[in-house]
Coordinates of C-alpha atoms in Angstrom, one line a residue:
E1 CA 95.8 44.8 87.0
V2 CA 96.6 48.5 86.8
R3 CA 97.2 49.5 83.3
L4 CA 98.2 53.0 82.0
V5 CA 98.8 53.5 78.3
E6 CA 100.1 56.9 77.1
S7 CA 99.7 58.2 73.6
G8 CA 99.9 61.4 71.6
G9 CA 103.6 62.1 71.5
G10 CA 105.5 63.0 68.4
W11 CA 107.8 65.5 66.9
V12 CA 107.0 69.2 67.0
Q13 CA 108.8 72.4 66.4
P14 CA 109.6 74.8 69.2
G15 CA 106.5 76.9 70.0
G16 CA 104.2 74.1 68.9
S17 CA 101.6 72.1 70.8
L18 CA 100.8 68.5 71.6
R19 CA 98.1 66.8 73.6
L20 CA 99.0 63.6 75.4
S21 CA 96.4 61.1 76.6
C22 CA 96.6 58.3 79.1
A23 CA 94.1 55.5 79.1
A24 CA 93.6 53.9 82.5
S25 CA 92.2 50.5 83.3
G26 CA 92.2 48.0 86.1
F27 CA 91.4 50.4 88.9
T28 CA 88.7 53.0 89.8
F29 CA 90.3 55.9 88.0
S30 CA 88.0 58.5 89.5
N31 CA 89.2 57.7 93.0
Y32 CA 92.9 58.4 92.3
D33 CA 95.1 61.4 92.1
M34 CA 97.0 61.2 88.8
N35 CA 100.4 62.6 87.7
W36 CA 102.4 63.2 84.6
V37 CA 106.2 62.5 84.9
R38 CA 108.8 62.9 82.2
Q39 CA 112.3 61.6 81.6
A40 CA 114.7 63.6 79.4
P41 CA 117.6 61.8 77.7
G42 CA 120.3 61.0 80.3
K43 CA 118.3 62.4 83.2
G44 CA 116.1 61.0 86.0
H45 CA 112.3 61.1 86.2
E46 CA 110.9 64.6 86.7
W47 CA 107.4 65.2 88.1
I48 CA 105.6 67.8 86.1
S49 CA 101.9 67.8 87.0
T50 CA 99.2 66.4 89.3
I51 CA 95.5 66.4 89.2
T52 CA 93.7 65.2 92.3
R53 CA 90.6 63.1 92.3
H54 CA 88.7 66.3 93.1
G55 CA 90.2 68.1 90.1
R56 CA 92.8 70.3 91.9
T57 CA 95.9 70.8 89.8
G58 CA 99.6 71.4 90.4
Y59 CA 102.5 72.0 88.1
A60 CA 106.3 72.1 88.2
D61 CA 107.8 75.6 87.6
S62 CA 109.3 74.3 84.4
V63 CA 105.9 73.8 82.8
K64 CA 103.6 76.2 84.7
G65 CA 101.7 78.4 82.4
R66 CA 102.4 76.2 79.3
F67 CA 101.0 72.8 80.2
T68 CA 97.5 71.9 81.4
I69 CA 96.5 68.7 83.0
S70 CA 92.9 67.4 82.9
R71 CA 90.9 64.2 83.3
D72 CA 87.8 62.7 82.0
N73 CA 86.6 60.2 84.6
A74 CA 83.8 58.9 82.4
K75 CA 86.4 57.9 79.9
N76 CA 89.1 56.8 82.4
T77 CA 91.5 59.1 80.6
L78 CA 94.1 61.6 81.7
Y79 CA 95.3 64.4 79.5
L80 CA 98.2 66.8 79.2
Q81 CA 97.9 69.8 76.9
M82 CA 101.3 71.1 76.1
N83 CA 101.7 74.5 74.5
S84 CA 104.7 76.7 73.7
L85 CA 106.9 73.7 73.7
K86 CA 110.6 74.1 74.1
T87 CA 113.6 72.0 73.1
E88 CA 114.1 71.2 76.8
D89 CA 110.6 69.6 76.9
T90 CA 112.0 66.7 74.9
A91 CA 111.5 63.6 77.0
V92 CA 109.5 60.4 77.4
Y93 CA 106.2 61.3 79.2
Y94 CA 104.5 59.0 81.6
C95 CA 101.2 59.1 83.4
A96 CA 101.3 57.6 86.9
T97 CA 99.4 57.1 90.1
D98 CA 101.0 58.4 93.3
Q99 CA 102.1 54.9 94.1
N100 CA 103.8 54.6 90.7
V101 CA 105.7 57.8 91.5
E102 CA 106.6 56.7 95.0
N103 CA 107.9 53.4 93.6
D104 CA 109.5 54.9 90.5
E105 CA 107.5 52.5 88.4
Y106 CA 106.3 53.6 85.0
G107 CA 104.9 52.1 81.8
Q108 CA 106.1 52.5 78.2
G109 CA 105.4 56.2 78.0
T110 CA 105.1 58.4 74.9
Q111 CA 108.1 60.2 73.3
V112 CA 107.9 63.9 72.8
T113 CA 110.6 65.5 70.6
V114 CA 110.8 69.3 70.3
S115 CA 113.3 70.4 67.7
S116 CA 113.6 72.6 64.6

């Protein structure tokens, strides 16, 4: 059973930083491209970043230059380093395989709140 458990969210002031983690199990993590997706209040899911199984990365314009995706295949863990956070980054953040994104299926996510 594929299991993705996000953690690391919380409250932070604008300009602050957070590091999200996603623990993966139930599949061969190193063989999969992985994504971070977020959902702001009252909005749909927004793709924000991908890291391929080979380590290539991609970002949405809204986070480019501020967020960094990475992975540790030995620990079956995906990360998202978020710097220079803005109020508009407030959302629930999800990690996801490509299939999750295609099927719009996500786990519980982790809440990030950016406010003063």
